Short mmCIF file of C-alpha atoms in Angstrom, two decimals:
data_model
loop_
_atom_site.label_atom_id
_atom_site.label_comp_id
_atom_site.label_asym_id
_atom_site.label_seq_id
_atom_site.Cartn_x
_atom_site.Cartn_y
_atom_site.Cartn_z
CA UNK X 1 -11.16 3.75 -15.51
CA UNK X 2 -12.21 0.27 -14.61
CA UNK X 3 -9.12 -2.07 -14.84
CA UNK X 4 -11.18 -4.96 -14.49
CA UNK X 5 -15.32 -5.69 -14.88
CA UNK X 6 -17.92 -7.94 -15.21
CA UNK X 7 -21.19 -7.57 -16.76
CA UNK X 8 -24.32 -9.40 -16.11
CA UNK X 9 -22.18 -12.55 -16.05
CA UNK X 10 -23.79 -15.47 -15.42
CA UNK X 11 -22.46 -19.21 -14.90
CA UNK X 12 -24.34 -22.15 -15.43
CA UNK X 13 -23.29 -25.98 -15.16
CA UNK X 14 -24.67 -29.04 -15.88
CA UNK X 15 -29.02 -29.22 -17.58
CA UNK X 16 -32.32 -29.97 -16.72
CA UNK X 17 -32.31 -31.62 -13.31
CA UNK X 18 -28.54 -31.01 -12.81
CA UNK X 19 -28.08 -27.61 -13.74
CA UNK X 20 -26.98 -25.28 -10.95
CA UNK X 21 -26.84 -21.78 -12.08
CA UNK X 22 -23.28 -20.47 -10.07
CA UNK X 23 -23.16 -17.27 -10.61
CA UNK X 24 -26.04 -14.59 -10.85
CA UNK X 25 -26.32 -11.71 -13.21
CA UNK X 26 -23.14 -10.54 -11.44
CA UNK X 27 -22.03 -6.64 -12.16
CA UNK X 28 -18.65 -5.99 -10.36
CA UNK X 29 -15.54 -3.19 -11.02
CA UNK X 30 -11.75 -2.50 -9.97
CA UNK X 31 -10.22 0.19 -10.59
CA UNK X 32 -6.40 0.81 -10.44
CA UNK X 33 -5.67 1.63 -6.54
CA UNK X 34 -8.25 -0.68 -5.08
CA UNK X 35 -7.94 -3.52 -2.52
CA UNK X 36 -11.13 -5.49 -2.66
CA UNK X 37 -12.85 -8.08 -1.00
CA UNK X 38 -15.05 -10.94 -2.35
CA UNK X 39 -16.54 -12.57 1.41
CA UNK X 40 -19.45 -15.31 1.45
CA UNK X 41 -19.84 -18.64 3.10
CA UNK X 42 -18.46 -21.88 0.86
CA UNK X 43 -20.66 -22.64 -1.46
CA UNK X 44 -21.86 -19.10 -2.53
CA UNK X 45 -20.12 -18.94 -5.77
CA UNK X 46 -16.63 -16.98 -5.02
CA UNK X 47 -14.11 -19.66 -6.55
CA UNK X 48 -16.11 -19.60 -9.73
CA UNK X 49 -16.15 -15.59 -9.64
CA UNK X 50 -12.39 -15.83 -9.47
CA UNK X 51 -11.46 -18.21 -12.08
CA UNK X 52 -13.82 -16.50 -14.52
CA UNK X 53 -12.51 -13.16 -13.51
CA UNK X 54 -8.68 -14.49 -14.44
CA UNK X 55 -10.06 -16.13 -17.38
CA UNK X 56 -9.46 -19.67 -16.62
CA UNK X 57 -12.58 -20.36 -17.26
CA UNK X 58 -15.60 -18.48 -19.95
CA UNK X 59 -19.01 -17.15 -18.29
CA UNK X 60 -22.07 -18.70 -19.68
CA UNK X 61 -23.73 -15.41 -20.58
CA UNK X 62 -22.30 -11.69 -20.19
CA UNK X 63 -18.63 -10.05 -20.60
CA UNK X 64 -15.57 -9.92 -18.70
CA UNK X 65 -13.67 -6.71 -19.13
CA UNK X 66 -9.55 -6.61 -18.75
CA UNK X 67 -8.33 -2.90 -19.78
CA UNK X 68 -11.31 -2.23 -21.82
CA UNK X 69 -11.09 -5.66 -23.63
CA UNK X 70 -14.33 -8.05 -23.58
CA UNK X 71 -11.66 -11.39 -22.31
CA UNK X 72 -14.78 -13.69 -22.53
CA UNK X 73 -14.15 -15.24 -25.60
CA UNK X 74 -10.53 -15.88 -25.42
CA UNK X 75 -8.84 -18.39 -27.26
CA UNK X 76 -6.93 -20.58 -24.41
CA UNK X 77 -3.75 -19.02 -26.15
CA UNK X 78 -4.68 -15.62 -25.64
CA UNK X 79 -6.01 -16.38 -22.21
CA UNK X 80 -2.88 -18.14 -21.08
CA UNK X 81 -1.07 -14.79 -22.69
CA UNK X 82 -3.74 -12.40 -20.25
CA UNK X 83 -2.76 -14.52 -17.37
CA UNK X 84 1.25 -14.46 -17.84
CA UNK X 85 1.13 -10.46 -18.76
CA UNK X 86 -1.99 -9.24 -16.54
CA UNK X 87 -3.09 -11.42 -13.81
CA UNK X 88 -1.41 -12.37 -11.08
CA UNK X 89 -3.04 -15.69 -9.16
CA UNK X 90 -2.09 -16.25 -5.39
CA UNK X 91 -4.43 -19.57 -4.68
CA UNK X 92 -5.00 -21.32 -2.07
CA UNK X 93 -3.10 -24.43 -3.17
CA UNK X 94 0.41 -22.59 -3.14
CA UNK X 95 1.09 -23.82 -6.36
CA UNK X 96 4.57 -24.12 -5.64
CA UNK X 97 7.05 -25.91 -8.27
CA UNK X 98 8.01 -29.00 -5.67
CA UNK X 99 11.51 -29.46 -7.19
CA UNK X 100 12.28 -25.35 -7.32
CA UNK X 101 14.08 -23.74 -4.76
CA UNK X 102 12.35 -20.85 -3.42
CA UNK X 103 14.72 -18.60 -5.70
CA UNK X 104 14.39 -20.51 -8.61
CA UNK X 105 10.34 -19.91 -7.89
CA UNK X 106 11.06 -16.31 -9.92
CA UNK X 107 13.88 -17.55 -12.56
CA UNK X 108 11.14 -19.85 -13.75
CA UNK X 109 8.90 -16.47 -14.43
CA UNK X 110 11.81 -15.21 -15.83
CA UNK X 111 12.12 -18.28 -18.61
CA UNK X 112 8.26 -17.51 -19.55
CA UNK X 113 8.24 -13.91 -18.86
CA UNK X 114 11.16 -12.53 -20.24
CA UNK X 115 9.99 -8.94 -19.60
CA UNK X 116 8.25 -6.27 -17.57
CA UNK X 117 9.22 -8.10 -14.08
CA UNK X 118 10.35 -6.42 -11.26
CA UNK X 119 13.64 -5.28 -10.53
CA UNK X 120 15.82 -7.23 -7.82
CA UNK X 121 16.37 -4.45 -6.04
CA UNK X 122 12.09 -4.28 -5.31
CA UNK X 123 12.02 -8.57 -5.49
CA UNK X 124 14.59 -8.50 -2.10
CA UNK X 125 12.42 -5.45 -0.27
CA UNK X 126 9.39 -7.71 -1.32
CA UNK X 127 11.20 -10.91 0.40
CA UNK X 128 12.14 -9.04 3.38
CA UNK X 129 8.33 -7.45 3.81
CA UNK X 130 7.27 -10.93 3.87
CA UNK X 131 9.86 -12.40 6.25
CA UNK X 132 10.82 -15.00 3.78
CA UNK X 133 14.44 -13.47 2.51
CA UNK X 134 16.13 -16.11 4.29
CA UNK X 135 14.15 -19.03 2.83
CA UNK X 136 15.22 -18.55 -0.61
CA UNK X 137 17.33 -21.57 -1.15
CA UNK X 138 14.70 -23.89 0.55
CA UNK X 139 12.28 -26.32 -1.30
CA UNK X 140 8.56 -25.98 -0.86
CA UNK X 141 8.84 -29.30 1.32
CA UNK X 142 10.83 -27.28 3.99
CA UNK X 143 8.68 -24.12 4.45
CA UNK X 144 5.58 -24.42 6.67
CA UNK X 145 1.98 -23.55 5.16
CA UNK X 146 2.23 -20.15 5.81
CA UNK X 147 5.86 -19.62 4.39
CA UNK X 148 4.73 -21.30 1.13
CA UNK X 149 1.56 -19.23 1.17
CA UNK X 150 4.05 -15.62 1.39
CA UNK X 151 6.75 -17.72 -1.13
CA UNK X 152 3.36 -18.12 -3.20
CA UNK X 153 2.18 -14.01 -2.66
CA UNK X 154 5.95 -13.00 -3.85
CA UNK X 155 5.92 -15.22 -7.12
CA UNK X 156 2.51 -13.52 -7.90
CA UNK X 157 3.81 -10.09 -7.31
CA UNK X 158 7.27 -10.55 -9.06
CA UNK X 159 5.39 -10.95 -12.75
CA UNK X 160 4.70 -6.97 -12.29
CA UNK X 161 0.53 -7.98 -13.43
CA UNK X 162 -2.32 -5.29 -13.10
CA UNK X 163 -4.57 -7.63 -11.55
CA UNK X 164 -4.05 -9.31 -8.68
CA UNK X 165 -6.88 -12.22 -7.47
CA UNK X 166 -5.88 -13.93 -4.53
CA UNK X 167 -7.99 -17.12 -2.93
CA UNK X 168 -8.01 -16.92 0.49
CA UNK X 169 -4.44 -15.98 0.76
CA UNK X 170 -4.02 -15.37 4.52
CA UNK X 171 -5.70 -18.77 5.39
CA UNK X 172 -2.40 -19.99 7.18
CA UNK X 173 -1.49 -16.67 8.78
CA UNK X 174 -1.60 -15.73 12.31
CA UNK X 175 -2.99 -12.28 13.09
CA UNK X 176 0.61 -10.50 13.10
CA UNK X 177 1.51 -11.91 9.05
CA UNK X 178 -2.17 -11.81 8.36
CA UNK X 179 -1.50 -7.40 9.22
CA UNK X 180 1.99 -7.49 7.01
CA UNK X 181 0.25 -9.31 3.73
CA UNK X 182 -2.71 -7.01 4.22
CA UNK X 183 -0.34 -3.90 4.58
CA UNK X 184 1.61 -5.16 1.64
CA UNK X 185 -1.80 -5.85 -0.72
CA UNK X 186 -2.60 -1.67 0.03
CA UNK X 187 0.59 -0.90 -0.38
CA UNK X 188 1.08 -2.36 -4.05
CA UNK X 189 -2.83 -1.44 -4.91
CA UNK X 190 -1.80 2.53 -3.51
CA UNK X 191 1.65 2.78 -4.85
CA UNK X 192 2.40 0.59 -7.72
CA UNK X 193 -1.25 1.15 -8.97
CA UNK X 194 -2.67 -2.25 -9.00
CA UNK X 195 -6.39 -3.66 -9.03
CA UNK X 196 -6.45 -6.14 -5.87
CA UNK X 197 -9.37 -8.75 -5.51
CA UNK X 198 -9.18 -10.92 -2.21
CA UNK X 199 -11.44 -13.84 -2.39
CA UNK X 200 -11.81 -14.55 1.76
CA UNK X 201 -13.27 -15.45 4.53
CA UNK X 202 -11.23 -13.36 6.64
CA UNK X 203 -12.77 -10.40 8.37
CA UNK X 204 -8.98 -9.12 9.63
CA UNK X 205 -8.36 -8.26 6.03
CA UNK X 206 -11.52 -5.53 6.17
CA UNK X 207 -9.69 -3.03 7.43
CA UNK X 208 -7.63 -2.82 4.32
CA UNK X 209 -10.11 -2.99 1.95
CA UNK X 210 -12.21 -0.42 -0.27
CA UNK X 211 -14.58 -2.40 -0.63
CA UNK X 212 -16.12 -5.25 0.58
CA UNK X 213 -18.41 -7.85 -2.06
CA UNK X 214 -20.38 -10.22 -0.38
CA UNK X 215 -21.57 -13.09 -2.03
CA UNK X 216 -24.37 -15.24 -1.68
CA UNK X 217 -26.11 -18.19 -3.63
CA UNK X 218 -24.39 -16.98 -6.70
CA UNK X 219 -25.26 -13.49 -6.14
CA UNK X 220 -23.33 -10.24 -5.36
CA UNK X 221 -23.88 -6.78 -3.17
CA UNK X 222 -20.87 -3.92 -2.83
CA UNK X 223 -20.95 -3.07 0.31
CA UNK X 224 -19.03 0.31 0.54
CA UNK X 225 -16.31 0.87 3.25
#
């Protein structure tokens, strides 16, 4: 069963001479177990795809499918709910609290998600995949791009969500970390039975994929691996 899909979804912004239709009669599915990837140049509509897929934003026309639930009429209550619970967002921007230590990253999810986390025992395996265990009492400030991107991957991860949709998350990672975070994405989709969506541009992340989306002018093909 699908963990995630989206039906004939369309996105349109703006009217008359300024509208610019986004996304196009898009028809996509995850399953549990999957690592997918979303590739297409800028522009061809994969940032809106992923904030309408995590619900932070509605489609214009068609549904959005979470567990069997149509999400695409949320209130922002129950969306901010889907995303705590659910979804798991690694973006591009880090997101990073700038006054947290890199610790105190997960006892914030702890204060808003008081349950269904994972253990410490899989949190400290998950640092030490990622080559960050020894960063944990730095600020955000002190870690380079790519340490904040795999202090950023963690957070996501720690929350325990079905979904994970990740925006270009090995855009500061050489080709040796770039192999470990795709490893680790197939790992958690294989063995901890999660839906994985990479939004990239990042062909050394094909070879862990199942499938590979391309996008294009708001438009979508599956490309089968």
């Amino acid at each position: 069963m699908a963990v995630i899909e989206l039906n004939n979804v369309q996105k349109v912004y703006g009217k008359g001479a300024a509208k610019v239709v986004a996304l196009k009669d898009i028809n996509f599915k995850a399953d549990e177990g999957d690592v997918v990837l979303i590739m297409g140049p800028s522009g061809a509509g994969k940032s809106t795809f992923l904030t309408i897929a995590g619900s932070l934003q509605k489609p214009t026309s068609g549904q959005v499918i979470v567990g069997g639930e149509d999400i695409s009429h949320l209130s922002t209550k129950q969306s901010n709910n889907l995303r705590l619970t659910r979804i798991g967002f690694v973006l591009q921007a880090y997101n990073l609290v700038p006054f947290l230590k890199v610790k105190e990253q997960f006892q914030l999810v702890d204060r808003v998600k008081k349950g269904n986390n994972i253990s410490l025992v899989v949190l400290k395996k998950l640092l030490r995949r990622l080559k960050i265990s020894d960063l944990v009492n730095k600020y955000p400030n002190e870690l380079s791009g790519g340490q904040q991107q795999r202090v950023a991957i963690a957070r996501a991860l720690y929350a325990n969500p079905e979904i994970i949709l990740a925006d270009e998350p090995t855009a500061s990672l050489d080709s040796e970390n770039v192999d470990e975070v795709g490893q680790l994405f197939k790992e958690l989709a294989k063995d901890y039975h999660k839906a994985v969506i990479l939004v990239t541009h990042d062909p050394r992340l094909k070879k862990y994929a199942d499938y590979i989306y391309e996008m294009m002018d708001g438009k979508i093909v599956n490309n089968r691996q």
